[in-house]
Amino acid sequence: MPENFAGGLSAQTRTKVCELLNERLADQIALTLAVKQAHWTLKGPGFIGVHELLDEVADRLRDGADLMAERVTILGGFPHGTAEAVAEKSTLAAYPTEEEDIAVHVKKLTELFKDQGEKVRKALEAAGDAGDDDTEDLFTEVSRQLDKDAWFIGANAKP
């Protein structure tokens, strides 16, 4: 591994945590792209509110991805955030590219946010078990925002 800037963590811990971060980074970027796909194509009642919300959500997702990628670099690793890496590594369900129904988008995005939130919480636990409290805290921050955005998006679903 290249130089790291996190004192007190073993090479084994740093390697393990970089793997966790890159796994979640791939899904975070894939989720950002799904949000933008919905933003570009959705139609229906409540359009403008959801359309504008999704731009804000995409910004917050990018912030979370940035935290993860920078933490990888701090730990002496290399973030894998290219389109090719995301296509190969993402574990999220594929997002439809030819859908315009706002209700379908809201449902599918809410499901993806809940899936990513669950995976981030598992990574949070694994980072803590590995002894990296700072990455554990980072994942906590990301999971809180994922949950909040799942709520914001899901609240637009028809009962």
Short mmCIF file of C-alpha atoms in Angstrom, two decimals:
data_model
loop_
_atom_site.label_atom_id
_atom_site.label_comp_id
_atom_site.label_asym_id
_atom_site.label_seq_id
_atom_site.Cartn_x
_atom_site.Cartn_y
_atom_site.Cartn_z
CA MET A 1 0.00 0.00 0.00
CA PRO A 2 1.16 3.58 -0.58
CA GLU A 3 1.83 5.95 2.30
CA ASN A 4 -0.97 6.24 4.80
CA PHE A 5 -1.89 9.17 7.00
CA ALA A 6 -3.79 7.31 9.72
CA GLY A 7 -1.53 6.50 12.63
CA GLY A 8 -2.15 3.54 14.89
CA LEU A 9 -3.80 1.23 12.35
CA SER A 10 -2.07 -1.91 11.18
CA ALA A 11 -1.55 -2.62 7.48
CA GLN A 12 -3.99 -5.52 7.79
CA THR A 13 -6.67 -3.24 9.26
CA ARG A 14 -6.10 -0.58 6.63
CA THR A 15 -6.32 -3.14 3.82
CA LYS A 16 -9.56 -4.62 5.19
CA VAL A 17 -11.15 -1.22 5.72
CA CYS A 18 -10.13 0.00 2.25
CA GLU A 19 -11.93 -3.04 0.81
CA LEU A 20 -15.06 -2.19 2.82
CA LEU A 21 -14.91 1.44 1.73
CA ASN A 22 -14.43 0.58 -1.95
CA GLU A 23 -17.35 -1.88 -1.85
CA ARG A 24 -19.66 0.77 -0.45
CA LEU A 25 -18.18 3.44 -2.73
CA ALA A 26 -19.18 1.46 -5.82
CA ASP A 27 -22.76 1.17 -4.57
CA GLN A 28 -22.89 4.82 -3.48
CA ILE A 29 -21.87 5.94 -6.96
CA ALA A 30 -24.31 3.50 -8.59
CA LEU A 31 -27.08 4.85 -6.34
CA THR A 32 -26.16 8.42 -7.32
CA LEU A 33 -26.50 7.48 -10.98
CA ALA A 34 -29.89 5.83 -10.32
CA VAL A 35 -31.08 9.02 -8.62
CA LYS A 36 -29.97 11.10 -11.60
CA GLN A 37 -31.66 8.65 -14.01
CA ALA A 38 -34.92 9.12 -12.12
CA HIS A 39 -34.38 12.90 -11.98
CA TRP A 40 -34.04 13.04 -15.76
CA THR A 41 -36.95 10.78 -16.69
CA LEU A 42 -39.72 10.85 -14.08
CA LYS A 43 -43.17 12.22 -14.91
CA GLY A 44 -46.41 12.43 -13.02
CA PRO A 45 -48.14 14.14 -10.11
CA GLY A 46 -45.69 15.88 -7.82
CA PHE A 47 -43.05 16.01 -10.56
CA ILE A 48 -41.32 19.28 -9.70
CA GLY A 49 -40.99 18.54 -5.99
CA VAL A 50 -39.46 15.11 -6.57
CA HIS A 51 -37.35 16.33 -9.49
CA GLU A 52 -35.79 19.05 -7.33
CA LEU A 53 -35.45 16.74 -4.31
CA LEU A 54 -33.48 14.23 -6.37
CA ASP A 55 -30.90 16.87 -7.32
CA GLU A 56 -30.35 17.58 -3.62
CA VAL A 57 -30.20 13.86 -2.83
CA ALA A 58 -27.62 13.27 -5.58
CA ASP A 59 -25.45 16.02 -4.06
CA ARG A 60 -25.63 14.35 -0.64
CA LEU A 61 -24.80 10.96 -2.13
CA ARG A 62 -21.75 12.46 -3.83
CA ASP A 63 -20.70 13.94 -0.48
CA GLY A 64 -20.88 10.45 1.08
CA ALA A 65 -18.92 8.96 -1.81
CA ASP A 66 -16.30 11.67 -1.41
CA LEU A 67 -15.92 10.86 2.29
CA MET A 68 -15.41 7.18 1.47
CA ALA A 69 -12.96 7.78 -1.37
CA GLU A 70 -10.89 10.24 0.64
CA ARG A 71 -10.78 7.84 3.61
CA VAL A 72 -9.38 5.14 1.32
CA THR A 73 -6.61 7.54 0.27
CA ILE A 74 -5.94 8.55 3.89
CA LEU A 75 -5.53 4.85 4.75
CA GLY A 76 -3.00 4.42 1.96
CA GLY A 77 -5.27 2.77 -0.58
CA PHE A 78 -6.71 3.69 -3.93
CA PRO A 79 -10.40 4.54 -4.31
CA HIS A 80 -12.12 2.63 -7.10
CA GLY A 81 -14.61 5.19 -8.33
CA THR A 82 -14.43 4.95 -12.11
CA ALA A 83 -17.44 3.99 -14.21
CA GLU A 84 -15.71 0.70 -15.04
CA ALA A 85 -15.04 -0.13 -11.38
CA VAL A 86 -18.60 0.75 -10.38
CA ALA A 87 -20.07 -1.35 -13.20
CA GLU A 88 -17.95 -4.31 -12.11
CA LYS A 89 -18.27 -3.97 -8.33
CA SER A 90 -21.72 -2.58 -7.56
CA THR A 91 -24.05 -5.01 -5.79
CA LEU A 92 -27.17 -2.87 -6.13
CA ALA A 93 -30.01 -3.97 -8.39
CA ALA A 94 -29.85 -2.50 -11.88
CA TYR A 95 -31.94 0.65 -12.26
CA PRO A 96 -34.40 0.94 -15.15
CA THR A 97 -33.38 3.38 -17.86
CA GLU A 98 -36.71 3.45 -19.71
CA GLU A 99 -39.13 4.26 -16.92
CA GLU A 100 -40.99 7.54 -16.44
CA ASP A 101 -43.73 6.77 -13.90
CA ILE A 102 -42.96 8.80 -10.79
CA ALA A 103 -44.52 6.16 -8.51
CA VAL A 104 -42.25 3.43 -9.92
CA HIS A 105 -39.20 5.65 -9.48
CA VAL A 106 -40.12 6.48 -5.88
CA LYS A 107 -40.62 2.80 -5.06
CA LYS A 108 -37.42 1.60 -6.74
CA LEU A 109 -35.27 4.38 -5.30
CA THR A 110 -36.62 3.79 -1.80
CA GLU A 111 -35.74 0.10 -2.13
CA LEU A 112 -32.21 0.91 -3.31
CA PHE A 113 -31.66 3.39 -0.48
CA LYS A 114 -32.76 0.82 2.09
CA ASP A 115 -30.47 -1.80 0.52
CA GLN A 116 -27.47 0.55 0.55
CA GLY A 117 -28.29 1.62 4.10
CA GLU A 118 -28.27 -2.00 5.24
CA LYS A 119 -24.95 -2.67 3.52
CA VAL A 120 -23.38 0.46 4.99
CA ARG A 121 -24.47 -0.60 8.48
CA LYS A 122 -22.82 -4.00 7.96
CA ALA A 123 -19.64 -2.22 6.81
CA LEU A 124 -19.88 0.05 9.84
CA GLU A 125 -19.89 -2.98 12.12
CA ALA A 126 -17.02 -4.62 10.23
CA ALA A 127 -14.92 -1.42 10.42
CA GLY A 128 -15.51 -1.29 14.16
CA ASP A 129 -14.61 -4.96 14.53
CA ALA A 130 -11.40 -4.26 12.59
CA GLY A 131 -10.51 -1.49 15.04
CA ASP A 132 -11.03 1.55 12.81
CA ASP A 133 -13.36 3.76 14.82
CA ASP A 134 -13.01 6.67 12.41
CA THR A 135 -14.26 4.67 9.43
CA GLU A 136 -17.01 3.28 11.64
CA ASP A 137 -18.06 6.88 12.37
CA LEU A 138 -17.87 7.75 8.67
CA PHE A 139 -20.21 4.86 7.82
CA THR A 140 -22.55 6.00 10.61
CA GLU A 141 -22.74 9.45 9.04
CA VAL A 142 -23.40 7.99 5.59
CA SER A 143 -26.06 5.58 6.87
CA ARG A 144 -27.94 8.36 8.67
CA GLN A 145 -28.13 10.36 5.46
CA LEU A 146 -29.20 7.33 3.44
CA ASP A 147 -32.03 6.67 5.89
CA LYS A 148 -33.12 10.30 5.82
CA ASP A 149 -33.10 10.44 2.02
CA ALA A 150 -35.00 7.12 1.84
CA TRP A 151 -37.64 8.79 3.99
CA PHE A 152 -37.67 11.98 1.90
CA ILE A 153 -38.09 10.00 -1.31
CA GLY A 154 -40.44 7.36 0.10
CA ALA A 155 -42.74 9.98 1.60
CA ASN A 156 -43.74 10.78 -2.00
CA ALA A 157 -45.27 7.31 -2.47
CA LYS A 158 -49.03 7.08 -2.83
CA PRO A 159 -50.63 5.22 0.10
#
